[in-house]
C-alpha positions as MATLAB code, in Angstrom:
seq = 'MEYFLSIVVPVYNEENRIKKTLEKIVDYFSNKKIKYEIILVNDGSTDNTGEIINEFKDKLDNNESNCTISIIDNKRNTGKGFSVRSGVLTSKGKYILFSDADLSTPIEEVEHLLFYLKDSFNIAIGSRSLKESKIIIRQNKVRESMGKFFNFLVRKITSLKYIDTQCGFKIFDRKAIDSIFPYLKIDDFSFDVEILYLAEKFGLKVKEVPIHWLNS';
ca = [
     145.334  -34.548  157.754;
     144.870  -35.364  161.386;
     141.530  -33.148  161.341;
     139.001  -32.009  158.782;
     138.317  -28.642  160.900;
     140.829  -26.364  162.680;
     139.174  -23.092  164.062;
     141.699  -20.273  165.406;
     140.618  -17.951  167.516;
     142.189  -15.585  168.840;
     141.241  -13.856  172.348;
     141.918  -10.942  173.907;
     140.100   -9.631  177.600;
     137.075  -11.720  176.352;
     136.405  -13.419  179.961;
     132.429  -11.903  179.923;
     132.342  -13.894  176.711;
     134.368  -16.516  175.666;
     133.050  -19.518  177.512;
     129.488  -18.899  175.567;
     131.537  -18.342  172.105;
     132.623  -21.793  173.279;
     129.924  -23.542  173.971;
     128.355  -22.251  171.001;
     131.390  -23.957  168.888;
     131.007  -27.254  170.556;
     127.223  -27.477  170.076;
     127.065  -26.678  166.368;
     129.437  -29.373  165.851;
     129.083  -32.438  168.620;
     126.433  -33.565  165.227;
     128.867  -33.157  163.369;
     130.422  -36.260  161.797;
     133.726  -34.603  161.326;
     136.834  -34.255  163.897;
     138.099  -30.835  164.764;
     140.254  -28.703  166.299;
     140.199  -25.148  168.280;
     143.303  -23.690  169.030;
     142.777  -20.212  170.636;
     145.253  -18.038  171.158;
     145.516  -15.782  174.582;
     146.918  -12.553  173.505;
     148.190  -11.149  177.048;
     144.608  -11.017  178.331;
     144.999   -9.443  181.752;
     141.574  -10.329  183.102;
     140.619  -14.306  184.032;
     140.286  -15.393  179.769;
     143.181  -17.890  180.683;
     142.111  -19.191  183.137;
     138.250  -19.882  181.622;
     139.661  -20.622  178.531;
     141.836  -23.387  180.529;
     138.855  -24.741  182.415;
     136.575  -25.505  179.563;
     139.284  -27.064  178.136;
     139.815  -29.189  180.772;
     136.538  -29.892  181.105;
     136.059  -30.809  176.686;
     138.931  -33.318  177.796;
     137.229  -35.265  180.207;
     134.259  -36.097  177.670;
     134.113  -38.068  174.769;
     134.383  -35.261  171.915;
     134.695  -35.366  168.552;
     136.891  -31.737  169.334;
     140.775  -31.362  170.928;
     141.372  -27.606  171.996;
     144.768  -26.216  172.113;
     145.722  -23.018  173.980;
     148.568  -20.836  173.387;
     150.116  -18.181  175.778;
     151.718  -14.921  174.470;
     153.025  -13.088  176.849;
     151.980  -10.005  176.224;
     150.195   -8.618  173.813;
     150.641   -8.443  169.776;
     148.179   -7.666  167.761;
     145.756   -9.780  165.919;
     147.739  -11.024  162.852;
     149.881  -12.440  164.886;
     148.119  -14.531  167.416;
     146.293  -15.415  164.030;
     149.363  -15.919  162.232;
     150.857  -18.237  165.424;
     147.704  -20.468  165.260;
     146.994  -20.875  161.780;
     151.057  -22.324  161.403;
     150.307  -24.918  164.535;
     147.000  -26.255  162.702;
     146.665  -29.161  161.839;
     143.816  -29.053  159.543;
     142.319  -30.153  155.967;
     140.347  -26.732  156.066;
     141.497  -23.850  158.700;
     138.867  -21.450  159.723;
     139.803  -18.217  161.945;
     137.045  -16.397  163.298;
     136.435  -13.220  166.597;
     136.215  -14.806  170.039;
     132.379  -12.637  169.845;
     131.104  -14.940  167.081;
     130.326  -11.451  164.878;
     129.809  -14.045  162.342;
     127.664  -17.196  163.605;
     129.563  -20.232  163.298;
     126.518  -21.618  160.921;
     127.596  -19.534  158.409;
     130.908  -21.786  157.998;
     128.706  -23.982  156.139;
     128.530  -21.835  153.333;
     131.895  -20.542  153.425;
     132.932  -24.679  152.649;
     130.644  -24.913  150.005;
     133.353  -22.834  148.168;
     136.035  -24.978  148.923;
     135.568  -27.739  148.177;
     134.289  -25.999  145.077;
     137.992  -25.748  143.678;
     138.729  -22.065  145.583;
     141.353  -22.051  148.136;
     140.032  -18.922  150.411;
     136.252  -18.396  151.051;
     136.125  -14.631  153.269;
     132.965  -13.764  154.344;
     131.531   -9.953  153.661;
     129.190   -8.239  154.810;
     129.218   -5.660  152.255;
     127.388   -7.706  149.523;
     123.908   -7.231  148.200;
     122.746  -10.555  149.464;
     124.524  -10.150  153.449;
     122.472   -9.847  155.936;
     123.395   -7.551  159.075;
     121.134   -8.183  161.958;
     122.969   -5.722  164.614;
     124.817   -2.571  162.825;
     128.374   -1.208  164.030;
     127.548    2.293  164.806;
     127.807    4.890  161.789;
     130.617    5.800  162.822;
     132.393    3.123  163.024;
     130.789    1.434  160.355;
     131.703    4.479  158.054;
     135.136    3.901  158.917;
     135.405    0.367  157.741;
     134.050    1.676  154.683;
     136.361    4.046  154.265;
     139.380    2.010  154.861;
     138.061   -0.705  152.052;
     137.512    2.354  149.853;
     141.659    2.813  150.749;
     143.009   -0.787  150.172;
     140.893   -0.967  146.866;
     142.750    2.607  145.814;
     145.789    1.412  147.248;
     146.434   -2.039  146.281;
     143.438   -2.833  143.587;
     141.901   -5.814  145.181;
     138.641   -5.605  144.292;
     136.848   -7.447  147.594;
     134.452   -5.673  148.936;
     134.642   -6.486  152.809;
     138.639   -7.104  154.030;
     138.509   -7.046  157.625;
     135.666   -9.887  158.560;
     136.489  -11.766  160.731;
     135.653  -14.868  159.820;
     137.746  -16.700  156.627;
     139.174  -19.946  155.407;
     141.807  -21.676  153.732;
     142.119  -24.943  152.626;
     146.073  -25.574  153.193;
     147.190  -25.132  150.354;
     146.833  -21.651  151.025;
     148.245  -21.825  153.722;
     150.846  -23.401  153.142;
     151.136  -20.274  150.168;
     150.777  -17.459  152.104;
     151.118  -17.645  155.796;
     154.871  -18.549  156.707;
     154.891  -15.277  154.777;
     153.023  -12.664  156.694;
     154.958   -9.619  158.262;
     151.761   -7.452  159.764;
     151.237   -8.096  163.645;
     147.814   -6.173  163.596;
     144.443   -5.871  162.459;
     145.553   -5.060  159.035;
     146.939   -8.121  158.397;
     144.083   -9.260  156.320;
     144.371   -6.837  153.674;
     148.098   -8.792  153.269;
     146.450  -12.236  153.103;
     144.256  -11.162  150.304;
     147.240   -9.619  148.794;
     149.596  -12.419  148.327;
     146.557  -14.954  147.726;
     145.893  -12.247  144.660;
     149.574  -12.353  143.409;
     150.495  -16.559  143.957;
     147.739  -17.135  141.644;
     144.516  -18.775  144.571;
     140.683  -18.802  143.882;
     139.502  -16.108  146.361;
     135.496  -16.177  146.516;
     133.890  -13.106  148.717;
     130.884  -14.800  150.417;
     127.606  -13.445  151.910;
     127.566  -13.786  155.161;
     124.754  -13.200  158.107;
     126.805  -10.574  161.164;
     125.912   -9.024  164.347;
     127.646   -6.700  165.750;
     128.763   -8.307  169.311;
];
């Protein structure tokens, strides 16, 4: 593999925070002795997101770094599922993480998920709902209740056992990527459920991992 880690970040109208997010990621990995890539998928943003990420990429390209940034531009807003899928399918890492652009799950949490991939699991998913999870800033009660109800329905309909399917912080080994992502069809937010359903169907090992999380 060309990279140890690929980080896929879907972005849509994130002009107010994407630069800070990228700075946090690059700063965190600056003292790590790994080669990694960030794949930004601009999902038809209508603000200045495109200009900001291209400027950040150009600046990084002009400095010695263990990071490479690539950008995929969707001509129109196609959905988070489509954007994550297109980014993942271009990735070249041994391990592939996708993360929300707001870093509600701090990038430092990647170490906790990677631990399980190095210990024979194919997929590790961040969870806000396990007993050991630490929610630093909560969602409002309506959104939190809707999320819990959605996950309840998922467990009832699909028989999946996971408490939190929707956390935007998941990591995969190359076997999981090659087994699942070419077959994904869902383009919207519910693509996470499709990933976990196919993982179970194909006999992949999945670990749900408690994380620190803050609503952004």
